[in-house]
């Protein structure tokens, strides 16, 4: 490109700079833009598969563990902290074995993991060796559209196109629902409508941004470099993510073994409420149901059988499949405070949503016994 | 909103599209003024819907800290607009001077209050305590408005240039408001002079004259410097500065070199992106860095490092103090005072003042040395030519240590374990191979990274990379920029550290 030294831009510009002599045509500019974008997308597509799984605490360690030992397990437990802190594979295997069903299980629970992250993690795990896998226990959770930890790898790593599409559809439905409620509400102001719009757009932007971050492999090179150069932050904490026994169950810590007086007060209130009004089944919308179907498909394709869990929490609503699917799918519900009285004793609780280690032992034993009934009464998937 | 953030790219696409779509020069300036204030608001507004709701409901206490920052910016702009017209319309020299004094007092007062009030109070109390005089002076809870150090200097440059009759005062308020709040340089410079920028506002920018390829390349280089190199280097330098006395001498040098790379790439990267952004809108900002780490004297270093600040200090402070006129002692005083104030500009802390003082001393020493060795023999000159760069670079590193110095706090007791100056001294000893050596080291790969960075910087200094890049056809540049962008993105952290110069 020929250049001349000229007074910058306009007639009386004070600074000199090099400027092009020929005016770029729109066609040429468009062509250059296309070349730039092609280079961007093809580099992303080429680099992505060459990179290791992102450095997301606990997720990476569990997936890497399954990549090495996936063929050892018949059972996987997938879900949030309700699974990670509450299901003890050592106890589960022992109780099941004592009742005549010898299995080896792994707790693949990740704290704060809800739909659609759970389906992504599950699909990644099932992409690893799983020759003996027969059962996958998944915590039921509704598709969450909230944007949290926006600037973290934890938020970005699961934002593939499939998950983004689900989120966008759910956001659209949520916004439509809120708008129609506001239309009926005579006290609603323009700011309420504005707030619905900004919340929807803000969340969509947050998820789209995470999709871009994931697609562009943002920071993945520096993760490899940090690990290679042993820079702060790369350290692997296998005990913290796989637990003492290496089976994925992690002890929540001494501090979380009993409720604080304030929490106890809150718990008592919620408990009384659940005694009076048991939790309702929230079937949400078609988008949440399709996210659930995705999980079912992934598990059955892997040759295993899905079992859905409703953990022992005092929440007023629990996500459930449609009535028709509820009859077809296996759901183990532990949320009834009367039927699972032991799990709701204050001495067995960590907080409103979780049991402590003593409660986890009881919960795991109950779960194992119900699994044995299930295993003996059914023909496992091939 | 940082230049390296995703939302900036979205913001800039809107600004860029809107700007070049508008036909009239005035409409474009209004558009950029609006965009500049939107950019500025992003630093403190928080959630826009929440902010609007608080304003509508009159919940002033709920508004985020700093919601009043634009008021300071506007007040400063209005005052300088009035001062400019006042100076132009003054009937006597005394009146002109009085108008200028208003601008100097208000601008320096704003800067002094927001940036230095607590510093002077604390220092005064400590000083009196030292003499056993206990006072009950209290500090105030003051938040420093973003960019105040930069825009007050820009405003001052306008008033002083009008006073010195180098510049016609602007007759349209829009022009001055646009100059002071133009978003690429608003929060972290470069400090653009009114004389450089205001003439560019007179005529409509022409798209055909925009060097898109050059500007995009410059932005890319700045992005790589800040988002990749500076962030990577900070991981090493942070470790070193956390406990400088614990490192072996060679490891201390590596840690310090990484800090030099961090600070250089952070600030020059920011200004590269600022210049490129402005250039894509047809405006030219001041060059701010010209390979300062290759300087062969401290004097040369200050001609190449943060050029917009050093030339501002030279033209508006050093020359106002008397410059090179007068006795040797008088010139020394001017040099020292200018650099001390320059150090203080960087931050309200004594280690910045000391950094300025050391640079002032070095400038005096170099000035005298240059005069002394003016007629030295050829061999002496050759020896000095070899030693000039390492000696200068060592001195730069020492002053960088003072730039970074921070006290060590005990995480448990929150008590001071070492003051900033004690830590700085430990780092100086470590890089100077003096005193007890520690045991911590960096691995060999880190030295390799430094070598690659140094080689790239050297090749760029000698224009090798630039020449090669210019020979490439446009389509190859577009492709390589695409590939380079994605490779750079690989090394960008998910969460950035703020730009070092934002704190000023």
PDB file of C-alpha atoms in Angstrom, chain A residues 1 3 7-24 28-29 31-33 35-37 39-44 47 51 150-153 156 189 191 194-195 198-199 202 205 208-209 212-213 215-223 225-226 228-232, chain B residues 5-8 10 20 47-50 52-53 56-57 195-197 199-200 202-213 216 232 235-236 239 279 281-285 443 445-446 449 470 472 474-483 485-487 489-496:
ATOM      1  CA  UNK A   1       0.000   0.000   0.000  1.00  0.00           C
ATOM      2  CA  UNK A   3       1.592   5.869   1.632  1.00  0.00           C
ATOM      3  CA  UNK A   7      -1.222  16.446   7.763  1.00  0.00           C
ATOM      4  CA  UNK A   8      -3.500  14.196   9.715  1.00  0.00           C
ATOM      5  CA  UNK A   9      -6.951  13.896   8.428  1.00  0.00           C
ATOM      6  CA  UNK A  10      -8.169  17.415   8.023  1.00  0.00           C
ATOM      7  CA  UNK A  11      -6.763  20.633   6.648  1.00  0.00           C
ATOM      8  CA  UNK A  12      -5.639  22.208   9.887  1.00  0.00           C
ATOM      9  CA  UNK A  13      -4.612  19.059  11.782  1.00  0.00           C
ATOM     10  CA  UNK A  14      -1.567  19.751  13.894  1.00  0.00           C
ATOM     11  CA  UNK A  15      -0.052  16.296  13.921  1.00  0.00           C
ATOM     12  CA  UNK A  16       1.470  14.516  10.971  1.00  0.00           C
ATOM     13  CA  UNK A  17       0.858  10.874  10.298  1.00  0.00           C
ATOM     14  CA  UNK A  18       1.007   8.343   7.516  1.00  0.00           C
ATOM     15  CA  UNK A  19      -2.228   8.034   5.646  1.00  0.00           C
ATOM     16  CA  UNK A  20      -3.255   5.838   2.735  1.00  0.00           C
ATOM     17  CA  UNK A  21      -3.334   7.438  -0.685  1.00  0.00           C
ATOM     18  CA  UNK A  22      -6.188   5.429  -2.103  1.00  0.00           C
ATOM     19  CA  UNK A  23      -9.698   5.445  -0.703  1.00  0.00           C
ATOM     20  CA  UNK A  24     -10.663   1.861   0.147  1.00  0.00           C
ATOM     21  CA  UNK A  28     -12.573  -4.186  -0.699  1.00  0.00           C
ATOM     22  CA  UNK A  29     -13.340  -3.289   2.918  1.00  0.00           C
ATOM     23  CA  UNK A  31     -13.697  -8.540   1.527  1.00  0.00           C
ATOM     24  CA  UNK A  32     -11.024  -7.705   4.109  1.00  0.00           C
ATOM     25  CA  UNK A  33     -13.646  -7.998   6.848  1.00  0.00           C
ATOM     26  CA  UNK A  35     -11.018 -12.556   5.461  1.00  0.00           C
ATOM     27  CA  UNK A  36     -10.533 -11.294   9.027  1.00  0.00           C
ATOM     28  CA  UNK A  37     -13.654 -13.069  10.307  1.00  0.00           C
ATOM     29  CA  UNK A  39      -9.379 -16.263  10.034  1.00  0.00           C
ATOM     30  CA  UNK A  40     -10.953 -15.623  13.449  1.00  0.00           C
ATOM     31  CA  UNK A  41     -13.525 -18.422  13.211  1.00  0.00           C
ATOM     32  CA  UNK A  42     -11.231 -20.987  11.640  1.00  0.00           C
ATOM     33  CA  UNK A  43      -8.523 -20.331  14.241  1.00  0.00           C
ATOM     34  CA  UNK A  44     -11.096 -20.742  17.027  1.00  0.00           C
ATOM     35  CA  UNK A  47      -7.554 -24.409  18.445  1.00  0.00           C
ATOM     36  CA  UNK A  51      -6.795 -27.522  24.279  1.00  0.00           C
ATOM     37  CA  UNK A 150     -19.708 -13.415  34.891  1.00  0.00           C
ATOM     38  CA  UNK A 151     -15.961 -12.988  34.789  1.00  0.00           C
ATOM     39  CA  UNK A 152     -15.101 -16.550  35.693  1.00  0.00           C
ATOM     40  CA  UNK A 153     -14.191 -19.620  33.686  1.00  0.00           C
ATOM     41  CA  UNK A 156     -18.177 -19.555  30.600  1.00  0.00           C
ATOM     42  CA  UNK A 189     -45.135   1.548  36.121  1.00  0.00           C
ATOM     43  CA  UNK A 191     -39.970   1.421  35.164  1.00  0.00           C
ATOM     44  CA  UNK A 194     -38.137  -1.167  31.638  1.00  0.00           C
ATOM     45  CA  UNK A 195     -36.725  -3.372  34.380  1.00  0.00           C
ATOM     46  CA  UNK A 198     -33.120  -4.594  30.912  1.00  0.00           C
ATOM     47  CA  UNK A 199     -33.052  -7.786  32.973  1.00  0.00           C
ATOM     48  CA  UNK A 202     -28.736  -8.024  30.385  1.00  0.00           C
ATOM     49  CA  UNK A 205     -25.940 -10.382  26.875  1.00  0.00           C
ATOM     50  CA  UNK A 208     -23.958 -14.508  24.786  1.00  0.00           C
ATOM     51  CA  UNK A 209     -20.741 -13.041  26.131  1.00  0.00           C
ATOM     52  CA  UNK A 212     -18.192 -15.915  22.847  1.00  0.00           C
ATOM     53  CA  UNK A 213     -15.611 -16.338  25.606  1.00  0.00           C
ATOM     54  CA  UNK A 215     -15.861 -20.055  21.526  1.00  0.00           C
ATOM     55  CA  UNK A 216     -12.818 -17.806  21.415  1.00  0.00           C
ATOM     56  CA  UNK A 217     -11.013 -20.017  23.965  1.00  0.00           C
ATOM     57  CA  UNK A 218     -10.408 -16.938  26.106  1.00  0.00           C
ATOM     58  CA  UNK A 219      -7.640 -17.427  28.640  1.00  0.00           C
ATOM     59  CA  UNK A 220      -7.151 -21.098  27.814  1.00  0.00           C
ATOM     60  CA  UNK A 221      -3.561 -20.539  26.659  1.00  0.00           C
ATOM     61  CA  UNK A 222      -2.687 -18.704  29.847  1.00  0.00           C
ATOM     62  CA  UNK A 223      -4.140 -21.614  31.827  1.00  0.00           C
ATOM     63  CA  UNK A 225       1.062 -21.567  30.566  1.00  0.00           C
ATOM     64  CA  UNK A 226       0.257 -21.082  34.256  1.00  0.00           C
ATOM     65  CA  UNK A 228       3.407 -25.275  32.853  1.00  0.00           C
ATOM     66  CA  UNK A 229       5.187 -22.472  34.663  1.00  0.00           C
ATOM     67  CA  UNK A 230       3.582 -23.340  38.005  1.00  0.00           C
ATOM     68  CA  UNK A 231       2.252 -19.833  38.490  1.00  0.00           C
ATOM     69  CA  UNK A 232      -0.052 -19.034  41.415  1.00  0.00           C
TER      70      UNK A 232
ATOM     71  CA  UNK B   5     -13.340  -5.603  27.754  1.00  0.00           C
ATOM     72  CA  UNK B   6     -15.903  -7.190  25.484  1.00  0.00           C
ATOM     73  CA  UNK B   7     -18.442  -4.478  26.233  1.00  0.00           C
ATOM     74  CA  UNK B   8     -16.007  -1.847  24.961  1.00  0.00           C
ATOM     75  CA  UNK B  10     -19.783  -3.468  21.486  1.00  0.00           C
ATOM     76  CA  UNK B  20     -19.410   7.961  10.443  1.00  0.00           C
ATOM     77  CA  UNK B  47     -26.707  -1.307  36.892  1.00  0.00           C
ATOM     78  CA  UNK B  48     -28.378   1.351  34.644  1.00  0.00           C
ATOM     79  CA  UNK B  49     -31.935   0.248  35.533  1.00  0.00           C
ATOM     80  CA  UNK B  50     -31.168   0.413  39.259  1.00  0.00           C
ATOM     81  CA  UNK B  52     -32.484   5.188  36.993  1.00  0.00           C
ATOM     82  CA  UNK B  53     -34.884   3.778  39.566  1.00  0.00           C
ATOM     83  CA  UNK B  56     -36.622   8.594  39.844  1.00  0.00           C
ATOM     84  CA  UNK B  57     -37.482   7.742  43.408  1.00  0.00           C
ATOM     85  CA  UNK B 195      -3.023  23.180  20.944  1.00  0.00           C
ATOM     86  CA  UNK B 196      -2.799  19.732  19.414  1.00  0.00           C
ATOM     87  CA  UNK B 197      -6.431  18.760  19.624  1.00  0.00           C
ATOM     88  CA  UNK B 199      -7.458  22.644  15.680  1.00  0.00           C
ATOM     89  CA  UNK B 200      -8.609  19.141  14.686  1.00  0.00           C
ATOM     90  CA  UNK B 202     -12.468  22.851  13.235  1.00  0.00           C
ATOM     91  CA  UNK B 203     -13.064  20.664  10.228  1.00  0.00           C
ATOM     92  CA  UNK B 204     -15.016  17.543   9.557  1.00  0.00           C
ATOM     93  CA  UNK B 205     -12.988  14.341   9.716  1.00  0.00           C
ATOM     94  CA  UNK B 206     -12.684  12.515   6.421  1.00  0.00           C
ATOM     95  CA  UNK B 207     -13.092   8.752   6.305  1.00  0.00           C
ATOM     96  CA  UNK B 208     -10.807   8.421   3.283  1.00  0.00           C
ATOM     97  CA  UNK B 209      -7.956   9.817   5.370  1.00  0.00           C
ATOM     98  CA  UNK B 210      -8.355   7.316   8.177  1.00  0.00           C
ATOM     99  CA  UNK B 211      -5.535   4.802   8.203  1.00  0.00           C
ATOM    100  CA  UNK B 212      -7.742   1.885   9.188  1.00  0.00           C
ATOM    101  CA  UNK B 213      -5.049  -0.741   8.758  1.00  0.00           C
ATOM    102  CA  UNK B 216      -6.383  -1.570  13.804  1.00  0.00           C
ATOM    103  CA  UNK B 232       1.298 -12.505  32.377  1.00  0.00           C
ATOM    104  CA  UNK B 235       1.937 -12.936  37.849  1.00  0.00           C
ATOM    105  CA  UNK B 236       5.721 -13.032  38.226  1.00  0.00           C
ATOM    106  CA  UNK B 239       5.178 -12.952  43.507  1.00  0.00           C
ATOM    107  CA  UNK B 279      -7.572   7.493  14.953  1.00  0.00           C
ATOM    108  CA  UNK B 281     -12.688   8.346  14.537  1.00  0.00           C
ATOM    109  CA  UNK B 282     -10.339  10.573  12.564  1.00  0.00           C
ATOM    110  CA  UNK B 283      -8.557  12.267  15.480  1.00  0.00           C
ATOM    111  CA  UNK B 284      -4.892  12.175  16.321  1.00  0.00           C
ATOM    112  CA  UNK B 285      -3.684  12.015  19.931  1.00  0.00           C
ATOM    113  CA  UNK B 443      12.056 -21.487  36.657  1.00  0.00           C
ATOM    114  CA  UNK B 445      10.993 -21.032  31.240  1.00  0.00           C
ATOM    115  CA  UNK B 446      10.271 -17.643  32.783  1.00  0.00           C
ATOM    116  CA  UNK B 449       9.610 -15.755  28.142  1.00  0.00           C
ATOM    117  CA  UNK B 470       4.030  -2.834   5.824  1.00  0.00           C
ATOM    118  CA  UNK B 472       2.320  -7.424   3.421  1.00  0.00           C
ATOM    119  CA  UNK B 474      -3.966  -5.942   2.903  1.00  0.00           C
ATOM    120  CA  UNK B 475      -5.616  -9.367   2.618  1.00  0.00           C
ATOM    121  CA  UNK B 476      -2.662 -11.017   4.374  1.00  0.00           C
ATOM    122  CA  UNK B 477      -2.800  -8.405   7.134  1.00  0.00           C
ATOM    123  CA  UNK B 478      -6.527  -9.036   7.619  1.00  0.00           C
ATOM    124  CA  UNK B 479      -5.949 -12.787   7.846  1.00  0.00           C
ATOM    125  CA  UNK B 480      -2.979 -12.486  10.167  1.00  0.00           C
ATOM    126  CA  UNK B 481      -4.835 -10.028  12.398  1.00  0.00           C
ATOM    127  CA  UNK B 482      -7.696 -12.513  12.629  1.00  0.00           C
ATOM    128  CA  UNK B 483      -5.369 -15.354  13.598  1.00  0.00           C
ATOM    129  CA  UNK B 485      -6.509 -11.856  17.658  1.00  0.00           C
ATOM    130  CA  UNK B 486      -7.558 -15.382  18.557  1.00  0.00           C
ATOM    131  CA  UNK B 487      -4.052 -16.363  19.642  1.00  0.00           C
ATOM    132  CA  UNK B 489      -7.290 -14.021  23.270  1.00  0.00           C
ATOM    133  CA  UNK B 490      -5.875 -17.392  24.353  1.00  0.00           C
ATOM    134  CA  UNK B 491      -3.564 -15.568  26.730  1.00  0.00           C
ATOM    135  CA  UNK B 492      -6.028 -13.011  28.020  1.00  0.00           C
ATOM    136  CA  UNK B 493      -7.167 -13.578  31.595  1.00  0.00           C
ATOM    137  CA  UNK B 494     -10.921 -13.929  32.168  1.00  0.00           C
ATOM    138  CA  UNK B 495     -10.705 -11.153  34.735  1.00  0.00           C
ATOM    139  CA  UNK B 496      -8.322  -8.260  34.211  1.00  0.00           C
TER     140      UNK B 496
END
